[in-house]
PDB file of C-alpha atoms in Angstrom:
ATOM      1  CA  MET A 205      19.493  33.729 -27.861  1.00 50.00           C
ATOM      2  CA  ALA A 206      16.447  35.908 -28.459  1.00 49.00           C
ATOM      3  CA  LEU A 207      14.289  32.805 -28.665  1.00 46.00           C
ATOM      4  CA  GLN A 208      15.652  31.615 -25.320  1.00 48.00           C
ATOM      5  CA  LYS A 209      14.840  34.973 -23.656  1.00 49.00           C
ATOM      6  CA  ASN A 210      11.345  34.923 -25.141  1.00 50.00           C
ATOM      7  CA  CYS A 211      10.759  31.366 -23.825  1.00 49.00           C
ATOM      8  CA  SER A 212      11.963  32.283 -20.351  1.00 50.00           C
ATOM      9  CA  LYS A 213       9.675  35.349 -20.343  1.00 52.00           C
ATOM     10  CA  GLN A 214       6.719  33.159 -21.311  1.00 50.00           C
ATOM     11  CA  SER A 215       7.636  30.640 -18.642  1.00 47.00           C
ATOM     12  CA  ALA A 216       7.844  33.362 -15.982  1.00 50.00           C
ATOM     13  CA  HIS A 217       4.520  34.784 -17.162  1.00 48.00           C
ATOM     14  CA  ARG A 218       2.896  31.316 -16.956  1.00 45.00           C
ATOM     15  CA  GLN A 219       4.213  30.766 -13.446  1.00 47.00           C
ATOM     16  CA  GLN A 220       2.941  34.171 -12.341  1.00 49.00           C
ATOM     17  CA  ASN A 221      -0.491  33.364 -13.764  1.00 48.00           C
ATOM     18  CA  MET A 222      -0.534  29.965 -12.050  1.00 45.00           C
ATOM     19  CA  LYS A 223      -0.097  31.301  -8.532  1.00 46.00           C
ATOM     20  CA  PRO A 224      -3.757  32.316  -7.941  1.00 46.00           C
ATOM     21  CA  ASP A 225      -4.929  29.004  -9.388  1.00 45.00           C
ATOM     22  CA  GLN A 226      -2.585  27.148  -7.046  1.00 46.00           C
ATOM     23  CA  LYS A 227      -4.023  29.089  -4.103  1.00 46.00           C
ATOM     24  CA  ALA A 228      -7.553  28.137  -5.159  1.00 46.00           C
ATOM     25  CA  ARG A 229      -6.495  24.490  -5.447  1.00 46.00           C
ATOM     26  CA  ASP A 230      -4.977  24.576  -1.970  1.00 51.00           C
ATOM     27  CA  GLY A 231      -8.213  26.008  -0.563  1.00 53.00           C
ATOM     28  CA  ALA A 232     -10.284  23.268  -2.165  1.00 55.00           C
ATOM     29  CA  ASP A 233      -7.850  20.562  -1.098  1.00 77.00           C
ATOM     30  CA  ALA A 234      -9.542  19.986   2.277  1.00 76.00           C
ATOM     31  CA  LEU A 235     -12.925  19.605   0.583  1.00 77.00           C
ATOM     32  CA  GLN A 236     -11.481  17.244  -2.004  1.00 76.00           C
ATOM     33  CA  GLN A 237      -9.897  15.125   0.721  1.00 75.00           C
ATOM     34  CA  GLU A 238     -13.194  14.947   2.609  1.00 79.00           C
ATOM     35  CA  LEU A 239     -15.062  13.910  -0.550  1.00 79.00           C
ATOM     36  CA  LEU A 240     -12.405  11.294  -1.281  1.00 75.00           C
ATOM     37  CA  ARG A 241     -12.852   9.827   2.217  1.00 77.00           C
ATOM     38  CA  MET A 242     -16.631   9.771   1.815  1.00 79.00           C
ATOM     39  CA  VAL A 243     -16.411   8.014  -1.560  1.00 80.00           C
ATOM     40  CA  ALA A 244     -13.911   5.497  -0.179  1.00 78.00           C
ATOM     41  CA  ARG A 245     -16.112   4.717   2.828  1.00 77.00           C
ATOM     42  CA  ARG A 246     -19.170   4.383   0.585  1.00 79.00           C
ATOM     43  CA  ARG A 247     -17.383   1.970  -1.770  1.00 79.00           C
ATOM     44  CA  GLU A 248     -15.970  -0.155   1.037  1.00 79.00           C
ATOM     45  CA  THR A 249     -19.295  -0.437   2.879  1.00 77.00           C
ATOM     46  CA  ALA A 250     -21.287  -1.323  -0.254  1.00 78.00           C
ATOM     47  CA  THR A 251     -20.899  -5.032   0.517  1.00 79.00           C
ATOM     48  CA  GLU A 252     -22.768  -6.887   3.238  1.00 83.00           C
ATOM     49  CA  PRO A 253     -20.820  -6.659   6.515  1.00 84.00           C
ATOM     50  CA  GLN A 254     -20.131  -9.561   8.800  1.00 89.00           C
ATOM     51  CA  ARG A 255     -21.482  -9.075  12.328  1.00 90.00           C
ATOM     52  CA  TYR A 256     -19.267 -10.013  15.252  1.00 89.00           C
ATOM     53  CA  GLY A 257     -20.787  -8.962  18.532  1.00 87.00           C
ATOM     54  CA  ALA A 258     -22.146  -5.475  18.001  1.00 88.00           C
ATOM     55  CA  SER A 259     -19.456  -4.600  15.430  1.00 91.00           C
ATOM     56  CA  PHE A 260     -19.621  -4.478  11.647  1.00 91.00           C
ATOM     57  CA  PHE A 261     -16.617  -6.223  10.086  1.00 93.00           C
ATOM     58  CA  PHE A 262     -15.638  -5.427   6.480  1.00 90.00           C
ATOM     59  CA  GLU A 263     -12.850  -7.126   4.550  1.00 90.00           C
ATOM     60  CA  VAL A 264     -11.421  -4.560   2.140  1.00 88.00           C
ATOM     61  CA  ARG A 265      -8.916  -4.811  -0.700  1.00 87.00           C
ATOM     62  CA  SER A 266      -5.694  -2.836  -0.727  1.00 86.00           C
ATOM     63  CA  GLY A 267      -6.108   0.244  -2.900  1.00 85.00           C
ATOM     64  CA  TRP A 268      -6.822   3.945  -2.923  1.00 81.00           C
ATOM     65  CA  GLU A 269      -9.910   3.471  -0.756  1.00 83.00           C
ATOM     66  CA  VAL A 270      -7.834   2.046   2.093  1.00 86.00           C
ATOM     67  CA  ARG A 271      -5.281   4.846   1.735  1.00 86.00           C
ATOM     68  CA  ALA A 272      -8.107   7.399   1.936  1.00 85.00           C
ATOM     69  CA  LEU A 273      -9.500   5.700   5.055  1.00 86.00           C
ATOM     70  CA  ALA A 274      -6.024   5.628   6.613  1.00 88.00           C
ATOM     71  CA  ASP A 275      -5.694   9.387   6.048  1.00 85.00           C
ATOM     72  CA  ASP A 276      -9.034  10.059   7.748  1.00 85.00           C
ATOM     73  CA  PRO A 277      -8.400  11.544  11.214  1.00 87.00           C
ATOM     74  CA  SER A 278     -11.553   9.908  12.599  1.00 89.00           C
ATOM     75  CA  VAL A 279     -10.296   6.404  11.730  1.00 92.00           C
ATOM     76  CA  ARG A 280      -8.018   4.666  14.239  1.00 95.00           C
ATOM     77  CA  GLN A 281      -5.441   2.275  12.815  1.00 96.00           C
ATOM     78  CA  ALA A 282      -4.643  -0.830  14.847  1.00 96.00           C
ATOM     79  CA  PHE A 283      -1.395  -2.691  14.185  1.00 96.00           C
ATOM     80  CA  THR A 284      -1.361  -5.053  17.194  1.00 96.00           C
ATOM     81  CA  PRO A 285      -4.026  -6.947  19.155  1.00 96.00           C
ATOM     82  CA  THR A 286      -3.387  -4.618  22.097  1.00 95.00           C
ATOM     83  CA  GLY A 287      -3.910  -1.599  19.831  1.00 96.00           C
ATOM     84  CA  LEU A 288      -7.197  -3.084  18.647  1.00 95.00           C
ATOM     85  CA  GLU A 289      -8.302  -3.662  22.259  1.00 94.00           C
ATOM     86  CA  ASP A 290      -7.407  -0.045  23.088  1.00 94.00           C
ATOM     87  CA  ALA A 291      -9.432   1.191  20.115  1.00 94.00           C
ATOM     88  CA  PHE A 292     -12.458  -0.764  21.358  1.00 93.00           C
ATOM     89  CA  HIS A 293     -12.113   0.720  24.845  1.00 93.00           C
ATOM     90  CA  ASP A 294     -11.815   4.292  23.517  1.00 92.00           C
ATOM     91  CA  LYS A 295     -15.355   5.730  23.407  1.00 91.00           C
ATOM     92  CA  SER A 296     -14.402   8.420  20.870  1.00 92.00           C
ATOM     93  CA  VAL A 297     -13.372   5.853  18.230  1.00 92.00           C
ATOM     94  CA  ARG A 298     -16.158   4.662  15.934  1.00 92.00           C
ATOM     95  CA  THR A 299     -14.126   3.311  12.997  1.00 92.00           C
ATOM     96  CA  ILE A 300     -11.041   1.075  13.089  1.00 95.00           C
ATOM     97  CA  LEU A 301      -8.739   0.134  10.212  1.00 94.00           C
ATOM     98  CA  ILE A 302      -6.511  -2.936  10.463  1.00 95.00           C
ATOM     99  CA  PRO A 303      -3.850  -2.593   7.722  1.00 94.00           C
ATOM    100  CA  CYS A 304      -2.572  -5.666   5.889  1.00 91.00           C
ATOM    101  CA  ASP A 305       0.897  -5.234   7.438  1.00 91.00           C
ATOM    102  CA  ALA A 306      -0.541  -5.372  10.972  1.00 93.00           C
ATOM    103  CA  SER A 307       0.301  -8.292  13.246  1.00 94.00           C
ATOM    104  CA  ILE A 308      -3.390  -9.140  13.685  1.00 94.00           C
ATOM    105  CA  SER A 309      -4.878 -12.159  11.967  1.00 93.00           C
ATOM    106  CA  ARG A 310      -8.491 -12.232  10.814  1.00 91.00           C
ATOM    107  CA  THR A 311      -9.324 -14.760  13.560  1.00 93.00           C
ATOM    108  CA  ILE A 312      -7.907 -12.568  16.325  1.00 94.00           C
ATOM    109  CA  ALA A 313      -9.709  -9.505  14.943  1.00 94.00           C
ATOM    110  CA  MET A 314     -13.015 -11.397  14.858  1.00 92.00           C
ATOM    111  CA  ARG A 315     -12.564 -12.652  18.435  1.00 93.00           C
ATOM    112  CA  ILE A 316     -11.828  -9.162  19.738  1.00 93.00           C
ATOM    113  CA  CYS A 317     -14.867  -7.781  17.875  1.00 92.00           C
ATOM    114  CA  THR A 318     -17.068 -10.519  19.357  1.00 91.00           C
ATOM    115  CA  ARG A 319     -15.802  -9.970  22.882  1.00 89.00           C
ATOM    116  CA  HIS A 320     -16.682  -6.257  23.014  1.00 85.00           C
ATOM    117  CA  GLY A 321     -20.276  -5.092  23.190  1.00 70.00           C
ATOM    118  CA  GLU A 322     -19.380  -1.650  21.849  1.00 79.00           C
ATOM    119  CA  GLY A 323     -20.492  -1.371  18.220  1.00 86.00           C
ATOM    120  CA  LYS A 324     -17.640  -0.284  15.971  1.00 92.00           C
ATOM    121  CA  THR A 325     -17.026  -0.412  12.246  1.00 92.00           C
ATOM    122  CA  VAL A 326     -13.889  -2.437  11.552  1.00 94.00           C
ATOM    123  CA  PHE A 327     -12.127  -2.499   8.186  1.00 92.00           C
ATOM    124  CA  PHE A 328      -9.710  -5.419   7.785  1.00 94.00           C
ATOM    125  CA  GLU A 329      -7.362  -4.813   4.838  1.00 92.00           C
ATOM    126  CA  ILE A 330      -6.280  -7.806   2.797  1.00 89.00           C
ATOM    127  CA  GLU A 331      -3.896  -7.991  -0.140  1.00 81.00           C
ATOM    128  CA  GLN A 332      -5.386  -7.626  -3.609  1.00 67.00           C
ATOM    129  CA  GLU A 333      -4.631 -11.242  -4.628  1.00 63.00           C
ATOM    130  CA  ASP A 334      -6.122 -12.690  -1.393  1.00 57.00           C
ATOM    131  CA  TYR A 335      -9.463 -10.898  -1.769  1.00 53.00           C
ATOM    132  CA  GLN A 336     -12.577 -13.024  -2.321  1.00 59.00           C
ATOM    133  CA  PRO A 337     -15.854 -11.041  -2.380  1.00 55.00           C
TER     134      PRO A 337
END
């Protein structure tokens, strides 16, 4: 019984000591997320892009990099051809992500990129087993 009380006291003391550390981690979380997005973008753009019209077209593998890009508020996700057209017409959008579960084929994405003169960066996600660098 005494051992149980001592363990619960230690546990309470540990939790009390962890609170400031948790606050510091929460404050750094925004910076960590921004760094994660930058690293993901850097890794995904390390390969030579395909040029369609004025746009840069990258085929990217499913993974943490794509999840980081999807969480980026400056990246527009397009799930349909109409959504991709809307993203090209929106002047504030510079980067577009087409997830692998979108109803847009690679051919349709390339045609839409070619048709628009506005230069955008387009990431086309493909499944891990379909990827060929």
